[in-house]
Tab-separated table of C-alpha atoms in Angstrom:
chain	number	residue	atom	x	y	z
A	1	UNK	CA	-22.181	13.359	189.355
A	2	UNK	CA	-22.264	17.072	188.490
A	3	UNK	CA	-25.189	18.973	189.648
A	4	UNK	CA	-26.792	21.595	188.077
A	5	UNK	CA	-25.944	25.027	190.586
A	6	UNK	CA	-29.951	26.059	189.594
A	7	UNK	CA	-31.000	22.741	190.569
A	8	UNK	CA	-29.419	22.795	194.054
A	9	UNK	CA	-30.949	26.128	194.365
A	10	UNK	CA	-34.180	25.078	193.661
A	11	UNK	CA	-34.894	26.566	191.399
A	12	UNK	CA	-36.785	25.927	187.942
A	13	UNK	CA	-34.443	24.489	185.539
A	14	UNK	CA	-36.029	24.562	181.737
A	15	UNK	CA	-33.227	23.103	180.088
A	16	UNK	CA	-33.603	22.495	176.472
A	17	UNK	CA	-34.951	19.349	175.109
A	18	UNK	CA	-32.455	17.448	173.051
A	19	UNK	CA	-34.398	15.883	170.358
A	20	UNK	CA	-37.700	15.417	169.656
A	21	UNK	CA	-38.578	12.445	168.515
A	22	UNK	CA	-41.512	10.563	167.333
A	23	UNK	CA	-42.617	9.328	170.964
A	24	UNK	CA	-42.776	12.823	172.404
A	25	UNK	CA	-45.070	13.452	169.551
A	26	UNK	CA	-46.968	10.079	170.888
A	27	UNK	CA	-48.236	11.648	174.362
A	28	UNK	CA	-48.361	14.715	176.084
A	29	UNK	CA	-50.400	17.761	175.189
A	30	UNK	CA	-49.542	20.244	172.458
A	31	UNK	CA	-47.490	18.284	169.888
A	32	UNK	CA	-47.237	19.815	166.522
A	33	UNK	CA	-46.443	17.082	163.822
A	34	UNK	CA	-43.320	17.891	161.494
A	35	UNK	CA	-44.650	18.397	158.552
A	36	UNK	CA	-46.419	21.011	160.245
A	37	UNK	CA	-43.238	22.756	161.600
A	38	UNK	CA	-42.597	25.412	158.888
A	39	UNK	CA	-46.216	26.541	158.588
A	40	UNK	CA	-46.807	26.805	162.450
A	41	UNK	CA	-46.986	30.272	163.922
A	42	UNK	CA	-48.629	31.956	167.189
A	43	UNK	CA	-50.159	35.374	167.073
A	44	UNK	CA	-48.160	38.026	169.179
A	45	UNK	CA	-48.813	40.957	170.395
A	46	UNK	CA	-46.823	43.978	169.432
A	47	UNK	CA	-46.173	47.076	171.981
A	48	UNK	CA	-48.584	49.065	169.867
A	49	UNK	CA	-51.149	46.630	170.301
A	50	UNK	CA	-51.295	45.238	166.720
A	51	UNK	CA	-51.208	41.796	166.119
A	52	UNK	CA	-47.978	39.844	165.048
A	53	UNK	CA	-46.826	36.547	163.144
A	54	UNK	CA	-44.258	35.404	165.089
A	55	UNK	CA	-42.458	32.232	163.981
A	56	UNK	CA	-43.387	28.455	165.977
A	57	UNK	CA	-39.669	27.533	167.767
A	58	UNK	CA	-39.691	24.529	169.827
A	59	UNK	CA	-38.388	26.747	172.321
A	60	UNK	CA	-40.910	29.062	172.726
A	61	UNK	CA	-43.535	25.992	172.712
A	62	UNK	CA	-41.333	24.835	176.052
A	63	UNK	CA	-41.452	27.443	177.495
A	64	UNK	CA	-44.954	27.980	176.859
A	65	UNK	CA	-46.030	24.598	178.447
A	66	UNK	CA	-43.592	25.468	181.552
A	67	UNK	CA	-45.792	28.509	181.863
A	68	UNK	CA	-48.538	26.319	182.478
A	69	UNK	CA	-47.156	23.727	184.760
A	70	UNK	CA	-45.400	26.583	187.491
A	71	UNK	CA	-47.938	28.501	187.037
A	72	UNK	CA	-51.205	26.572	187.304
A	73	UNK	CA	-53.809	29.272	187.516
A	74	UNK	CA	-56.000	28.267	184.654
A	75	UNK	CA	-56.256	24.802	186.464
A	76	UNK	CA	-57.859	23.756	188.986
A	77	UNK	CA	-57.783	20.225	190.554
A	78	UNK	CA	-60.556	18.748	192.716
A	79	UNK	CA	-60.032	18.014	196.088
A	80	UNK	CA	-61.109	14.664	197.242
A	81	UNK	CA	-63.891	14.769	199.497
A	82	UNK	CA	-62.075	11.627	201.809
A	83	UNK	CA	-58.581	10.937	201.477
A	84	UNK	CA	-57.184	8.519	199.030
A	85	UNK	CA	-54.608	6.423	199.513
A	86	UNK	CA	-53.152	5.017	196.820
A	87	UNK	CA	-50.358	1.992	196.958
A	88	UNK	CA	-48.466	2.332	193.638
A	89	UNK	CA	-47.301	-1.233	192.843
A	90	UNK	CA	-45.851	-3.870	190.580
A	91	UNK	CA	-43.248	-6.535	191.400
A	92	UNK	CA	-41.270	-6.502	188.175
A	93	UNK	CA	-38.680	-3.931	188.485
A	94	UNK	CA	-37.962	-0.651	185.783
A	95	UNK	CA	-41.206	0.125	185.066
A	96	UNK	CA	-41.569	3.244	186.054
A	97	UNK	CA	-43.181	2.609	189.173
A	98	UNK	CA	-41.300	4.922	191.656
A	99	UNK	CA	-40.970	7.381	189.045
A	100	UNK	CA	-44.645	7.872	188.405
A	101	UNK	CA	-45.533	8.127	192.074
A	102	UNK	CA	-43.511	11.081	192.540
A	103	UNK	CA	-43.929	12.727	189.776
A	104	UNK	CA	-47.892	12.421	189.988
A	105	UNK	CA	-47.492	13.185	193.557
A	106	UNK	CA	-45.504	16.094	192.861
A	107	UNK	CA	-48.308	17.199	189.968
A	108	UNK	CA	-50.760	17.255	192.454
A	109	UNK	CA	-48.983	19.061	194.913
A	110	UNK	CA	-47.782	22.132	192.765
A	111	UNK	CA	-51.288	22.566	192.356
A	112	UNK	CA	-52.900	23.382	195.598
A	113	UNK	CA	-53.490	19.765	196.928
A	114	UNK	CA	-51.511	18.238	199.655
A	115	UNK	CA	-49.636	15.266	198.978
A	116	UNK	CA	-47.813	12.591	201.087
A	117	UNK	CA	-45.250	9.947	199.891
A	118	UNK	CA	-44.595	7.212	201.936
A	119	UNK	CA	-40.959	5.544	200.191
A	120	UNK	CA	-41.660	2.008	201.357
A	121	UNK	CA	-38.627	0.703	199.198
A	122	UNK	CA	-35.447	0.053	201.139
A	123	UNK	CA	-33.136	1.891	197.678
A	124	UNK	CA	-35.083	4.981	198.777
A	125	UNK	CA	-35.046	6.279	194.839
A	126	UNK	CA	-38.644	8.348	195.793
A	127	UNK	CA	-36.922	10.082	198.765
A	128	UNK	CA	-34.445	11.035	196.411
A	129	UNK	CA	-36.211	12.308	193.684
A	130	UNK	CA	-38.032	14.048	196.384
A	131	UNK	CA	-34.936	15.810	197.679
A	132	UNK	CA	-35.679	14.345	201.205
A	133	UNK	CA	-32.429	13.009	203.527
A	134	UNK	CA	-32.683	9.470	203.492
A	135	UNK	CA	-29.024	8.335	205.418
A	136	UNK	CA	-29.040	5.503	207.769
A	137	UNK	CA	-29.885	7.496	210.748
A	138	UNK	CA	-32.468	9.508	209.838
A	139	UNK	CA	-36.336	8.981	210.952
A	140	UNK	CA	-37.765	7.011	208.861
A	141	UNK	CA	-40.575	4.557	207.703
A	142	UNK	CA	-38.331	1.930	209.272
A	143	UNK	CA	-39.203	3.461	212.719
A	144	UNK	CA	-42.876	4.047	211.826
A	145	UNK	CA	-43.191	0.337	211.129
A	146	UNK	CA	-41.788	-0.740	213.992
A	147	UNK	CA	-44.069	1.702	216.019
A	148	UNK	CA	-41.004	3.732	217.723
A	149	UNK	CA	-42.246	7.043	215.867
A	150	UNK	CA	-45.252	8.338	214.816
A	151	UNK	CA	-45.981	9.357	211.278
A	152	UNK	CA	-45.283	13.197	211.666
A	153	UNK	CA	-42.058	12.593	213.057
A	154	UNK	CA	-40.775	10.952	209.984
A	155	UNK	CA	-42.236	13.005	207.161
A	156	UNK	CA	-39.949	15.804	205.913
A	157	UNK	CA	-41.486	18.689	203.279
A	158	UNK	CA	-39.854	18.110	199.736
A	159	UNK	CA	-37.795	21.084	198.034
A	160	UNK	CA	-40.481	20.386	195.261
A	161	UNK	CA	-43.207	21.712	196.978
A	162	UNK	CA	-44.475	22.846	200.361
A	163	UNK	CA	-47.609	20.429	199.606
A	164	UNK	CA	-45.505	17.688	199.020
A	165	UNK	CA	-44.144	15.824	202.017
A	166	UNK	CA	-42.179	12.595	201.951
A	167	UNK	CA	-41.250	9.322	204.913
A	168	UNK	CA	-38.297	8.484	203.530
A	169	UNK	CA	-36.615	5.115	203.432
A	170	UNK	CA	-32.887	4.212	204.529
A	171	UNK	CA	-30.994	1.068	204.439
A	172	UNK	CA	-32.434	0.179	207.704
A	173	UNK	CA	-35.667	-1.153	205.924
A	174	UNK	CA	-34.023	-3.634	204.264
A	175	UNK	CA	-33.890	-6.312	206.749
A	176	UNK	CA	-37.928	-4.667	208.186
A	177	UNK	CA	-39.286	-7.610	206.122
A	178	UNK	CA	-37.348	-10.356	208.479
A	179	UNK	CA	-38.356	-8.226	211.684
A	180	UNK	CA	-41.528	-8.128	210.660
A	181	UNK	CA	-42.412	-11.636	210.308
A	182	UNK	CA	-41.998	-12.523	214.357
A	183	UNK	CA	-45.021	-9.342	214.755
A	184	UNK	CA	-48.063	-9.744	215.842
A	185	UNK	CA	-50.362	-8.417	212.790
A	186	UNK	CA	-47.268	-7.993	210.432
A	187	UNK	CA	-49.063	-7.518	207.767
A	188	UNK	CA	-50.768	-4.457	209.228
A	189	UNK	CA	-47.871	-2.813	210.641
A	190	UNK	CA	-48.403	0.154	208.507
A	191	UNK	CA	-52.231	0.270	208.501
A	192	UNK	CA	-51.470	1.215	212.300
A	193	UNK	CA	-49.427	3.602	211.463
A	194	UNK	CA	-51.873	5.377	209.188
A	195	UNK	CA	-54.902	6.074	211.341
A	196	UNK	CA	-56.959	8.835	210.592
A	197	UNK	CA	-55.091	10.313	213.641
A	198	UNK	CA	-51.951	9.936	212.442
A	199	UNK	CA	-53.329	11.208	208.993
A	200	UNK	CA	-55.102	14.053	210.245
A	201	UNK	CA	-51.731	15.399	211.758
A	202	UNK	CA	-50.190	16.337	207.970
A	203	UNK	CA	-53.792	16.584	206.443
A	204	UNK	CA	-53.153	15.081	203.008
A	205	UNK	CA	-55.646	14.768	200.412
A	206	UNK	CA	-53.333	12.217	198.722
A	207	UNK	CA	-51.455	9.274	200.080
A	208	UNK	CA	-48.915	7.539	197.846
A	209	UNK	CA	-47.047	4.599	199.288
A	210	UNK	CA	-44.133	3.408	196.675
A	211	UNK	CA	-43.545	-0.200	196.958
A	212	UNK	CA	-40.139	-2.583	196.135
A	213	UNK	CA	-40.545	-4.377	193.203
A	214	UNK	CA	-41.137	-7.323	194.849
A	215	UNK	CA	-44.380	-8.990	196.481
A	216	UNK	CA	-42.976	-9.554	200.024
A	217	UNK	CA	-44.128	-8.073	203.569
A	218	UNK	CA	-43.626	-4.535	202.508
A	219	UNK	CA	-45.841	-4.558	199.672
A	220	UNK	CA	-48.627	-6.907	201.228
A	221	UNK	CA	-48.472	-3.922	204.104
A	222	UNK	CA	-48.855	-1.592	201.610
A	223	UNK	CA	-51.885	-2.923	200.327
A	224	UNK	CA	-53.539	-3.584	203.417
A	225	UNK	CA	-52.889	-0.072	204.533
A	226	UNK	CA	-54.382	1.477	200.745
A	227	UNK	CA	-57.802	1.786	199.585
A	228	UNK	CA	-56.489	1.645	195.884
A	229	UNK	CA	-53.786	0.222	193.943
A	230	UNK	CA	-51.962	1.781	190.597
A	231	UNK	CA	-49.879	-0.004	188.390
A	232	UNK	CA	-47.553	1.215	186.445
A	233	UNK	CA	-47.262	-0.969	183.109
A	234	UNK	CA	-44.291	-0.568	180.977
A	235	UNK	CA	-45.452	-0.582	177.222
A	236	UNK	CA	-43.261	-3.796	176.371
A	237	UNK	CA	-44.316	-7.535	176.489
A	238	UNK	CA	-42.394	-8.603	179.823
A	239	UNK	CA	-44.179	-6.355	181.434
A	240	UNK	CA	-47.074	-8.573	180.713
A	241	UNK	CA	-45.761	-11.594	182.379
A	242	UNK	CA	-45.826	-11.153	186.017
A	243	UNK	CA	-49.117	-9.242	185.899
A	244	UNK	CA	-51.213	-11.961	186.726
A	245	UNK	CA	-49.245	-12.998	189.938
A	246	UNK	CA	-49.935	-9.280	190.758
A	247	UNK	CA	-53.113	-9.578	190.253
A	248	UNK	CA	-53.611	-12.664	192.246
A	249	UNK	CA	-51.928	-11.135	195.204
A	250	UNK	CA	-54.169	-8.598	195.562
A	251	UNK	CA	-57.130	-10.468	195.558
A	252	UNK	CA	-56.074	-12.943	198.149
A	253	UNK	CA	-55.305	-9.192	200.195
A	254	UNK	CA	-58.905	-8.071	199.301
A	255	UNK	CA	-60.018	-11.648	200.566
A	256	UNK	CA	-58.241	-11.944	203.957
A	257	UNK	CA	-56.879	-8.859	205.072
A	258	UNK	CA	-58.857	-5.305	202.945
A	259	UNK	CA	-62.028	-5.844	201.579
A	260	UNK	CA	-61.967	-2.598	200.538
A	261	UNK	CA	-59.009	-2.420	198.338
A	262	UNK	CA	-59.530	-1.835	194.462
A	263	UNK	CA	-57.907	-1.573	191.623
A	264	UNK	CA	-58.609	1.867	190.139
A	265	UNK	CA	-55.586	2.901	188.138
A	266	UNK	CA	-53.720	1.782	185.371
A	267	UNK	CA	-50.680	3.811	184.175
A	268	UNK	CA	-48.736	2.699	181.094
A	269	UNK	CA	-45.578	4.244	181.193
A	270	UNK	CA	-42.183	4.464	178.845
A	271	UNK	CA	-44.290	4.249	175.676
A	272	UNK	CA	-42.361	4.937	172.583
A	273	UNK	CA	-44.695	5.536	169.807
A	274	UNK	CA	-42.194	4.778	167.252
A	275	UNK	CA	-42.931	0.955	167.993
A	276	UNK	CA	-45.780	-1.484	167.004
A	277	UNK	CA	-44.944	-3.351	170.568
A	278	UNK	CA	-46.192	-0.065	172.270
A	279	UNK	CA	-49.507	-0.097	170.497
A	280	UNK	CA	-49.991	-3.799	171.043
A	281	UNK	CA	-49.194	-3.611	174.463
A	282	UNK	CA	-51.671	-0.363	174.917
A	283	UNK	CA	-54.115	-2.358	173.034
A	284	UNK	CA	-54.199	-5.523	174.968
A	285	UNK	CA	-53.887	-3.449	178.476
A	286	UNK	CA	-56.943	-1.428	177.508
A	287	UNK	CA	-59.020	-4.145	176.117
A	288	UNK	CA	-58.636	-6.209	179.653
A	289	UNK	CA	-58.752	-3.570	182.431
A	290	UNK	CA	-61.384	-1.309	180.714
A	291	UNK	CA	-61.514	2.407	182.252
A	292	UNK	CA	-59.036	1.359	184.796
A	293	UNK	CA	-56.249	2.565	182.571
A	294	UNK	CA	-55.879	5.821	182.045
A	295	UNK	CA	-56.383	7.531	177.990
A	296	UNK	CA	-52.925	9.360	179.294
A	297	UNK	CA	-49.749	7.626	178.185
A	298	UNK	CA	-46.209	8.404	179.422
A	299	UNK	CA	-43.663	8.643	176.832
A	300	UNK	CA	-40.136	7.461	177.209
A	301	UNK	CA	-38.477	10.335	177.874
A	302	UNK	CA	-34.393	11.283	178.760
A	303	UNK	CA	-35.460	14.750	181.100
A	304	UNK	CA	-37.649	11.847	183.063
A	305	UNK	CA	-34.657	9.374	183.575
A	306	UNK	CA	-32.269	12.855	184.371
A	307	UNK	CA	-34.615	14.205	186.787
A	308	UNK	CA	-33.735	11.853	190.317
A	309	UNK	CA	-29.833	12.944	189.724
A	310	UNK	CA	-30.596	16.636	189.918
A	311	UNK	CA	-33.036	15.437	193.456
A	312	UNK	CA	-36.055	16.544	191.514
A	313	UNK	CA	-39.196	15.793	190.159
A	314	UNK	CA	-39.549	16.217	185.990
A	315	UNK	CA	-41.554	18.780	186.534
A	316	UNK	CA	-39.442	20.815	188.527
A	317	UNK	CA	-36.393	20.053	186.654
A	318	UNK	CA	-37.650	20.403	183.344
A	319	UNK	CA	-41.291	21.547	183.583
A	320	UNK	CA	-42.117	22.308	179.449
A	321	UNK	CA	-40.660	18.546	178.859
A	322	UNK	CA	-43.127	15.835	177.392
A	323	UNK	CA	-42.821	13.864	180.326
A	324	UNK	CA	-43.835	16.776	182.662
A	325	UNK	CA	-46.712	17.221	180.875
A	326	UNK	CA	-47.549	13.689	180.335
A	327	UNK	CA	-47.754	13.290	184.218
A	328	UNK	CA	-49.695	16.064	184.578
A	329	UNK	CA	-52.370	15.423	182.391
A	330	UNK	CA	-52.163	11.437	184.090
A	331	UNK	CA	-52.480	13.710	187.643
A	332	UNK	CA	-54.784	15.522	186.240
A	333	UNK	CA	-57.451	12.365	184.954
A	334	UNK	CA	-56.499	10.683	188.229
A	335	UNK	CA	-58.465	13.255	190.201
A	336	UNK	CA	-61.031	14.199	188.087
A	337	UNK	CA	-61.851	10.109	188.301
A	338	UNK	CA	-62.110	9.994	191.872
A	339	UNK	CA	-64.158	13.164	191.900
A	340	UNK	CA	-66.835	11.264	189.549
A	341	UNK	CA	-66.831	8.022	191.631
A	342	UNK	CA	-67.458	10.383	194.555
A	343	UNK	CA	-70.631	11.913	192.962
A	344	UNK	CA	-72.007	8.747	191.089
């Protein structure tokens, strides 16, 4: 795969978006319908001081939004007054599960909070996206499982962010789950990893912990170690299906092992507004979980899906995109939710 030489760098690549089509119009801030096009202008600023008509381009409007996103000064997330540690699950596969923990993650991060992802999914696709070495070798949640490292020893800072730090996963973890199950308390193997101690060490304010796509060991550790779960729900009917064995899973983990685990976040991702499936789906999602889900939607979205090859986040890679700012706005509603619960 050929990389980008900026994105190796590091540096912000605003690449140009290739179409825009009628989901990006579907989420994300700022969309200007088409009919509008020809009629839209923003007032400039000449040298002189006298005001301007300069013509709406859907460049400039990119670059406009990738102002905002890298350079965050008009907004200002609240910190959580506890940690949060989220476990961001669903056993069905493709649904944009790893890709919305980083990239929320990484939307927290680039604005002032800290942020730790803990890639608890032997492919290791969020330690890539998060530009973190994930080889067979390297520390890893593997180790901090099996209690021959701590915590800090594993996590590695992300090229993303300085706020952003990631465990990684390697191949090692995928035989953890037949390890595991001769343990004493194998299902809280990574609750005793992540003691306020341990915590307190890399000071997050957020915890994400990206699960398989499965409902095995690792995922029931997950949840045991979290305090809430997300789940990502793809805005097409099989994504439906295997919801309610989800959902049964965690409450036999809220009945036996965590008490204190909710459900506070529901995420529907790849929606393509172009479809009456995507509105159905939306509809019957909303109508059953309530305020759980969030009024942000992520469209489907090609700089999203390009983003892990270049080892970045969307909104590094291609901050003005409509997926960058989807996830930011869903980052954005995520903690301005938990600051409410914390004050009602």
């Amino acid at each position: 795969m050929s990389v980008h030489p900026e994105a190796q760098n590091g540096a912000a690549h605003v690449p140009r978006e290739t179409t825009l089509s009628d989901a990006d119009h579907g989420a994300g801030a700022g969309a200007v319908p088409t009919e509008d096009l020809e009629d839209h202008v923003n007032a400039g600023t000449t040298d002189t001081g006298v005001a301007s008509e300069l013509p709406w381009t859907p460049i400039a409007e990119e670059a406009e939004r990738a102002t905002k996103v890298l350079h965050p000064e008009d907004l200002r997330l609240p910190r959580p007054r506890r940690r949060r540690v989220l476990t961001v699950a669903n056993q069905k596969g493709g649904v944009g599960k790893t890709t919305s923990a980083v990239n929320l993650a990484a939307a927290l991060a680039l604005h002032g909070l800290k942020v730790v992802v803990i890639d608890l999914d032997p492919q290791g696709n969020a330690s890539t996206a998060l530009g973190v070495e994930h080889r067979s070798g390297t520390p890893s949640v593997y180790e901090v499982l099996l209690g021959e490292i701590s915590l800090a020893d594993a996590a590695a800072v992300s090229n993303q962010s300085d706020n952003l730090l990631c465990v990684p996963a390697t191949i090692d973890l995928a035989g953890a789950e037949i390890e595991l199950v001769s343990m004493v308390a194998r299902e809280s193997r990574l609750k005793e990893a992540l003691t306020s101690e341990a915590l307190d060490e890399l000071s997050p304010d957020y915890v994400f912990i990206d699960c398989p796509p499965s409902l095995g060991l690792l995922t029931v550790n997950a949840m045991v170690a979290a305090q809430e779960v997300l789940i990502p729900i793809q805005c097409e009917y099989y994504a439906l299906e295997g919801l309610s064995q989800l959902l049964r899973n965690i409450e036999l983990v809220q009945s036996h092992l965590n008490p204190s685990l909710e459900i506070t976040t529901i995420l529907l991702t790849m929606y393509d507004g172009r479809t009456k499936l995507a509105d159905q789906v939306t509809a019957e999602v909303r109508g059953h979980f309530g305020d759980t889900a969030l009024r942000t939607v992520i469209p489907r979205s090609v700089k999203v899906s390009e983003a892990p090859g270049f080892g970045q986040t969307v909104l590094t890679y291609d901050p003005g995109s409509r997926g960058a700012m989807s996830y930011l706005d869903a980052a954005k509603e995520i903690a301005e939710r938990g600051a409410r619960r914390e004050t009602s």
